[in-house]
Amino acid sequence: MNTNTQLTINRKTPAYWRVTFHNPPINMVDPDTVYELLELMDQIESDPELKVVVFDSADPDFFISHYDMTRAGEKQKTPKDIDLPPLMDFTTRLSRSSVVSIVEIRGRIRGVGSEFALACDMRFASLEKAIFGQPELAVGVVPGGGAIEQLSRLSGRARALEIILGAGDYDALTAERYGWINRAITDVELEGFVENLALRISVLDRQLLSDAKRLINRNGLPETSELQESRSTFILGAMSPGTQEKVSKAIALGFGRQGDFELNLGQRLLGLSIQEDAGQETKDKHFFHK
């Protein structure tokens, strides 16, 4: 077993790895995460025996919450020179890799976390414990890491609009119905199902797997130019004073920390936006209830 700071690589067999996210307190993505993901991608691409990678989380409440906005201004370091923005470099290489990638989701997976999962080949989630969201519009930006392109293809135009413009939280059963994930599986059965699928894939011929994935990819992956346009629009929004003010208010209320605000982020961010639009004083948490 190899352990980095945030990613633990468990080489279960030469053909099958499990990679576990662990970045307390709520598994946010930060520049260190991205650096480790790029290192991981180098290892995935260079291993001649690897066929399948499963990603999971050490935190039952948060698979990946979102990006750590307190570190958003940091310059991203990379293990080597790359042509694309770092996170886009990782997700596009992962999608196009001959290695099959599977996500086993428990807990909340929002923003860049959802975009990471969408870049993987297959997504399976706990029926009881997984919660999905693309809350970016509630803080003044569009999704900039692939959600617009991937959800439009997986869910269709109308549902992609609902997910992204509504900026709310979705349970696993709805995510399955919308095509966001492959299946919602009872929590007690989830790990066994994913493990069995990964092992089945791991014994197949590597070249056949590569050929099958390459041919299927012709029918669904976004072009790099599409991803770059969304990212540019995201950055413009993130630099605006209005967005920075919203993020600051959200951080003061608990954004990025363990607690009720993060557990119910879709509702809390929307409540914050409604208060601002109405010109009212920020209040605690009495706008929406499940």
XYZ file of C-alpha atoms in Angstrom:
290
model
C 0.000 0.000 0.000
C 1.298 3.456 -0.934
C 0.142 6.469 1.068
C 0.420 10.108 -0.009
C -0.934 13.057 1.950
C -4.481 12.953 0.546
C -4.654 9.918 -1.735
C -4.076 6.377 -0.522
C -3.322 3.895 -3.302
C -4.197 0.307 -2.468
C -2.819 -1.984 -5.175
C -5.224 -4.846 -4.616
C -3.852 -6.729 -7.625
C -1.446 -5.673 -10.386
C -4.507 -4.967 -12.563
C -6.778 -3.343 -9.950
C -6.161 -0.367 -7.646
C -8.352 1.391 -5.108
C -7.629 5.070 -4.465
C -9.097 6.653 -1.314
C -9.553 10.409 -0.771
C -8.758 11.675 2.716
C -8.474 15.437 3.221
C -10.098 16.357 6.557
C -12.263 17.927 7.694
C -14.640 17.643 4.703
C -12.586 16.322 1.780
C -12.235 19.579 -0.116
C -10.108 19.782 -3.259
C -7.139 22.141 -2.913
C -3.872 22.697 -4.841
C -2.264 19.770 -2.997
C -5.101 17.471 -4.090
C -4.656 18.487 -7.718
C -0.895 17.928 -7.522
C -1.431 14.424 -6.131
C -4.061 13.662 -8.780
C -1.585 14.614 -11.500
C 1.049 12.378 -9.909
C -1.527 9.597 -9.742
C -2.378 10.070 -13.420
C 1.287 9.692 -14.323
C 1.343 6.397 -12.408
C -1.873 5.179 -14.038
C -0.601 5.925 -17.536
C 2.818 4.354 -16.979
C 1.725 1.081 -15.390
C 1.668 -1.684 -18.041
C -0.532 -4.039 -15.995
C -3.177 -1.715 -14.591
C -6.699 -2.113 -16.010
C -9.145 -0.611 -13.501
C -9.088 2.002 -10.717
C -11.844 2.507 -8.140
C -12.043 5.816 -6.262
C -13.664 6.006 -2.821
C -13.563 8.229 0.267
C -12.444 7.782 3.866
C -15.163 10.220 5.010
C -18.706 8.757 5.065
C -20.271 12.253 4.999
C -18.199 13.791 2.196
C -16.854 12.049 -0.893
C -15.504 15.354 -2.232
C -17.286 18.448 -0.974
C -16.027 21.167 -3.385
C -12.952 23.330 -3.954
C -11.331 25.007 -0.941
C -12.108 28.635 -1.744
C -9.677 29.912 0.904
C -6.870 28.561 -1.319
C -8.350 29.503 -4.676
C -5.757 32.218 -5.292
C -2.741 29.950 -4.922
C -0.620 29.180 -7.958
C -1.034 25.518 -8.866
C 2.182 23.502 -8.942
C 2.418 20.503 -11.261
C 4.769 17.487 -11.278
C 5.773 18.284 -14.875
C 4.984 20.771 -17.632
C 1.472 20.331 -19.035
C -0.466 22.035 -21.824
C -3.898 22.246 -20.194
C -4.974 23.808 -16.874
C -3.990 21.294 -14.159
C -7.354 19.898 -13.114
C -8.547 19.779 -16.729
C -5.341 17.976 -17.634
C -6.145 15.290 -15.055
C -9.825 14.840 -15.952
C -9.278 14.718 -19.717
C -6.418 12.248 -19.386
C -8.491 10.089 -17.046
C -11.468 10.054 -19.429
C -9.271 9.150 -22.389
C -7.029 6.698 -20.558
C -7.178 3.026 -21.504
C -7.576 2.275 -17.777
C -11.195 2.007 -16.615
C -12.156 4.379 -13.777
C -15.044 3.770 -11.345
C -16.314 5.969 -8.494
C -17.900 4.491 -5.359
C -19.778 7.382 -3.758
C -20.879 7.832 -0.168
C -21.654 11.230 1.291
C -21.811 14.619 -0.367
C -20.216 15.173 -3.759
C -20.630 18.689 -5.079
C -18.973 21.167 -7.422
C -15.535 19.998 -8.488
C -16.209 16.719 -6.674
C -19.137 15.997 -8.970
C -17.000 17.064 -11.926
C -14.288 14.638 -10.880
C -16.848 11.814 -10.768
C -18.263 12.836 -14.159
C -14.778 12.484 -15.662
C -14.659 8.857 -14.518
C -16.068 6.079 -16.660
C -18.688 4.789 -14.210
C -20.362 6.114 -11.069
C -22.125 4.073 -8.371
C -23.595 5.635 -5.250
C -25.045 4.740 -1.872
C -28.821 4.940 -2.094
C -29.085 6.213 1.459
C -25.921 8.261 1.914
C -24.957 9.963 -1.369
C -25.945 13.576 -2.106
C -25.064 15.382 -5.338
C -24.902 19.052 -6.262
C -23.561 21.677 -8.643
C -23.999 24.769 -6.438
C -21.739 27.129 -8.386
C -24.423 29.543 -9.613
C -25.452 30.212 -6.012
C -22.044 31.813 -5.387
C -21.859 33.668 -8.701
C -19.972 31.382 -11.095
C -20.785 28.720 -13.682
C -19.341 25.218 -13.288
C -15.892 25.309 -14.852
C -14.632 21.742 -14.600
C -16.776 19.757 -17.005
C -20.223 19.583 -15.382
C -21.900 21.666 -18.089
C -20.566 19.485 -20.881
C -20.933 16.118 -19.169
C -24.375 16.647 -17.632
C -25.721 17.970 -20.930
C -24.691 14.690 -22.525
C -25.724 12.375 -19.688
C -28.907 14.028 -18.441
C -30.078 15.981 -21.476
C -30.492 19.723 -21.894
C -33.531 20.260 -19.670
C -32.230 18.289 -16.702
C -28.759 19.816 -17.014
C -30.429 23.227 -16.808
C -32.409 22.119 -13.756
C -29.302 20.826 -11.979
C -27.022 23.758 -12.765
C -29.477 26.665 -12.617
C -31.288 25.274 -9.578
C -27.980 24.844 -7.706
C -29.609 22.475 -5.216
C -28.895 19.066 -3.744
C -30.055 15.790 -5.290
C -30.410 12.367 -3.719
C -28.887 9.277 -5.299
C -32.161 7.937 -6.666
C -32.791 11.170 -8.576
C -29.180 11.247 -9.751
C -29.644 7.743 -11.137
C -32.890 8.686 -12.883
C -31.177 11.742 -14.404
C -28.217 9.745 -15.726
C -25.780 11.513 -13.378
C -24.711 8.086 -12.065
C -24.974 4.519 -13.319
C -26.851 3.155 -10.315
C -27.962 3.954 -6.789
C -27.284 0.851 -4.671
C -28.174 0.155 -1.050
C -25.300 1.126 1.185
C -24.693 -2.384 2.502
C -24.395 -3.717 -1.056
C -22.453 -0.862 -2.665
C -18.875 -1.872 -1.926
C -19.470 -5.518 -2.819
C -21.097 -4.575 -6.119
C -18.273 -2.242 -7.140
C -15.621 -4.698 -5.975
C -17.153 -7.502 -8.030
C -17.404 -5.295 -11.132
C -13.811 -4.095 -10.782
C -12.497 -7.629 -10.372
C -14.443 -8.799 -13.427
C -12.935 -5.980 -15.498
C -9.451 -6.660 -14.120
C -9.289 -10.186 -15.578
C -10.238 -9.136 -19.116
C -7.702 -8.584 -21.874
C -6.100 -5.155 -21.507
C -6.075 -4.383 -25.232
C -9.744 -5.317 -25.577
C -10.639 -3.013 -22.688
C -8.639 -0.205 -24.280
C -10.267 -0.718 -27.674
C -13.787 -0.869 -26.221
C -13.320 2.313 -24.185
C -11.740 4.162 -27.123
C -14.641 3.281 -29.425
C -17.294 4.174 -26.836
C -15.540 7.485 -26.143
C -16.325 8.590 -29.710
C -19.959 8.998 -28.677
C -19.780 11.060 -25.535
C -16.675 12.963 -24.445
C -16.634 16.773 -24.668
C -14.042 18.528 -26.782
C -11.212 20.271 -24.966
C -12.307 23.584 -26.507
C -15.718 23.243 -24.815
C -14.100 22.629 -21.434
C -11.761 25.587 -21.881
C -14.641 27.937 -22.706
C -16.521 26.919 -19.556
C -13.374 27.315 -17.462
C -12.747 30.817 -18.857
C -16.320 31.824 -18.018
C -15.905 30.348 -14.533
C -12.724 32.360 -13.916
C -14.359 35.608 -15.039
C -17.205 35.011 -12.614
C -14.874 34.057 -9.777
C -12.961 37.332 -10.156
C -16.045 39.515 -9.889
C -16.540 41.539 -6.666
C -20.057 40.173 -6.244
C -18.867 36.581 -6.249
C -16.028 37.298 -3.865
C -18.459 38.994 -1.482
C -20.825 36.005 -1.611
C -17.995 33.574 -0.943
C -16.800 35.655 2.009
C -20.298 35.689 3.520
C -20.658 31.941 2.966
C -17.291 31.257 4.631
C -18.397 33.296 7.635
C -21.524 31.145 7.894
C -19.656 27.838 7.701
C -18.713 27.257 4.043
C -15.681 24.955 4.029
C -16.081 23.774 7.622
C -17.761 20.825 9.273
C -21.308 21.620 10.297
C -24.852 22.240 9.187
C -23.973 24.745 6.460
C -21.899 22.195 4.549
C -24.197 19.265 5.252
C -27.083 21.213 3.693
C -25.075 23.340 1.277
C -27.616 23.432 -1.539
C -30.239 24.920 0.759
C -27.898 27.240 2.658
C -26.292 28.823 -0.406
C -29.662 29.327 -2.045
C -30.952 30.883 1.161
C -27.973 33.225 1.189
C -28.674 34.301 -2.403
C -32.354 34.916 -1.672
C -31.477 37.065 1.340
C -29.092 39.153 -0.729
C -31.556 39.583 -3.562
C -34.260 40.642 -1.134
C -31.904 43.073 0.563
C -32.507 41.447 3.928
C -30.100 40.937 6.803
C -28.444 37.487 6.773
C -30.228 35.151 9.121
C -29.436 31.689 10.391
C -31.129 28.798 8.626
C -34.884 29.238 8.444
C -35.461 29.591 4.715
C -35.675 26.006 3.518
C -36.305 22.700 5.144
C -36.059 19.226 3.713
